[in-house]
Every structure is written in C-alpha cells, then in structure tokens.
XYZ file of N, CA and C in Angstrom:
129
model
N -73.346 -15.289 74.280
C -72.508 -14.863 74.988
C -72.114 -15.849 75.916
N -70.800 -15.501 76.135
C -69.651 -16.462 77.052
C -69.306 -15.064 78.617
N -69.239 -14.921 79.474
C -69.009 -14.411 80.128
C -68.408 -15.035 80.929
N -67.204 -14.638 81.211
C -65.773 -15.297 82.536
C -65.898 -14.547 83.367
N -65.389 -14.964 84.430
C -64.627 -13.391 84.819
C -63.125 -14.068 85.554
N -62.024 -13.366 85.433
C -60.926 -13.916 85.648
C -59.838 -12.796 86.238
N -59.340 -13.042 86.102
C -57.650 -12.302 87.441
C -57.285 -11.556 86.921
N -56.977 -9.984 87.307
C -56.633 -9.759 86.537
C -54.962 -9.368 86.135
N -54.475 -10.526 86.631
C -52.731 -10.766 86.390
C -53.042 -12.188 84.908
N -54.050 -12.407 85.210
C -54.407 -13.239 83.347
C -54.942 -12.473 82.040
N -54.798 -11.273 82.313
C -54.879 -10.984 80.991
C -53.014 -10.638 80.123
N -53.139 -9.858 79.089
C -52.235 -10.064 78.275
C -52.793 -9.305 77.085
N -50.951 -7.969 77.631
C -51.548 -6.899 76.700
C -51.177 -7.839 75.167
N -52.046 -7.260 73.897
C -52.870 -7.705 72.305
C -50.980 -6.811 71.757
N -50.287 -7.660 71.116
C -49.599 -7.049 70.400
C -49.434 -6.052 69.671
N -51.330 -6.023 68.839
C -51.153 -4.041 68.162
C -50.871 -3.460 69.330
N -50.936 -3.537 69.744
C -51.346 -2.536 70.839
C -50.599 -1.436 70.833
N -50.966 0.218 70.452
C -49.119 1.733 69.766
C -48.804 1.696 71.045
N -49.638 1.295 72.447
C -49.731 1.896 73.851
C -47.973 1.566 73.471
N -47.391 2.581 73.976
C -45.378 2.496 74.536
C -44.894 1.977 76.133
N -44.631 1.796 77.264
C -44.362 1.712 78.076
C -42.687 2.761 78.693
N -42.895 4.121 78.420
C -41.689 5.076 78.148
C -41.232 5.814 79.701
N -40.185 5.094 78.798
C -39.540 5.912 80.310
C -38.096 7.541 80.522
N -38.545 7.759 80.848
C -37.654 9.094 81.030
C -36.032 8.351 80.041
N -36.038 9.418 79.499
C -34.524 9.214 78.755
C -35.003 8.510 77.513
N -35.851 7.938 77.322
C -36.381 7.003 75.638
C -36.575 8.911 74.490
N -36.214 8.467 73.424
C -36.259 9.658 72.936
C -37.908 10.263 72.308
N -38.818 9.237 72.503
C -40.152 9.163 72.332
C -41.178 9.894 74.051
N -40.005 9.952 74.756
C -40.898 10.181 76.031
C -40.137 11.675 75.898
N -39.259 12.337 75.386
C -38.964 13.357 75.695
C -39.509 14.248 74.514
N -39.389 13.796 73.602
C -39.790 15.390 72.793
C -41.227 15.123 72.913
N -42.138 14.207 73.689
C -43.145 14.974 74.361
C -43.437 15.446 75.543
N -42.492 14.572 76.472
C -42.213 16.423 77.412
C -42.406 17.348 77.205
N -40.926 17.544 76.083
C -40.960 19.304 75.645
C -42.009 19.850 75.595
N -42.803 19.156 74.031
C -44.073 18.864 73.867
C -45.077 19.673 75.382
N -45.267 19.154 75.785
C -46.347 19.373 77.164
C -45.721 20.416 77.693
N -44.493 20.391 77.392
C -43.995 21.836 79.091
C -44.086 23.008 77.810
N -44.001 23.153 76.431
C -44.515 23.720 75.746
C -45.523 24.814 75.322
N -46.220 23.566 75.239
C -47.989 23.441 74.656
C -48.296 23.152 76.201
N -48.319 22.420 77.110
C -49.634 22.531 77.937
C -49.877 20.728 77.829
N -51.089 21.237 78.637
C -52.171 19.476 78.446
C -53.245 20.159 78.860
N -54.304 19.149 77.835
C -55.603 19.153 78.168
C -56.277 17.657 79.426
N -56.868 18.757 79.837
C -57.168 17.196 80.570
C -59.031 17.181 80.658
C-alpha cells in the first residue's frame, strides 16, 4: 500500500458523485426545503 499526503486543493470530485451544489431557487432545493419544513429532519 502506498500512502501519500496531498493538499486538499489537489482533490477532485468524482464525476459519478451524486451530490449536487444546490442553491436557493433551484427546483430540487425548494422541494427539499418544503419537505424539511413539513416533516422536519433527524440528526
């Protein structure tokens, strides 16, 4: 095993990563916001 230490700035997100950078006004953001307001959330 080869372990290397690299700077965080060198990391690149995987293209297959399903996470999105949602912003207010985006359809999915608004749906998620309404759901949390209606049903709450669990930590």
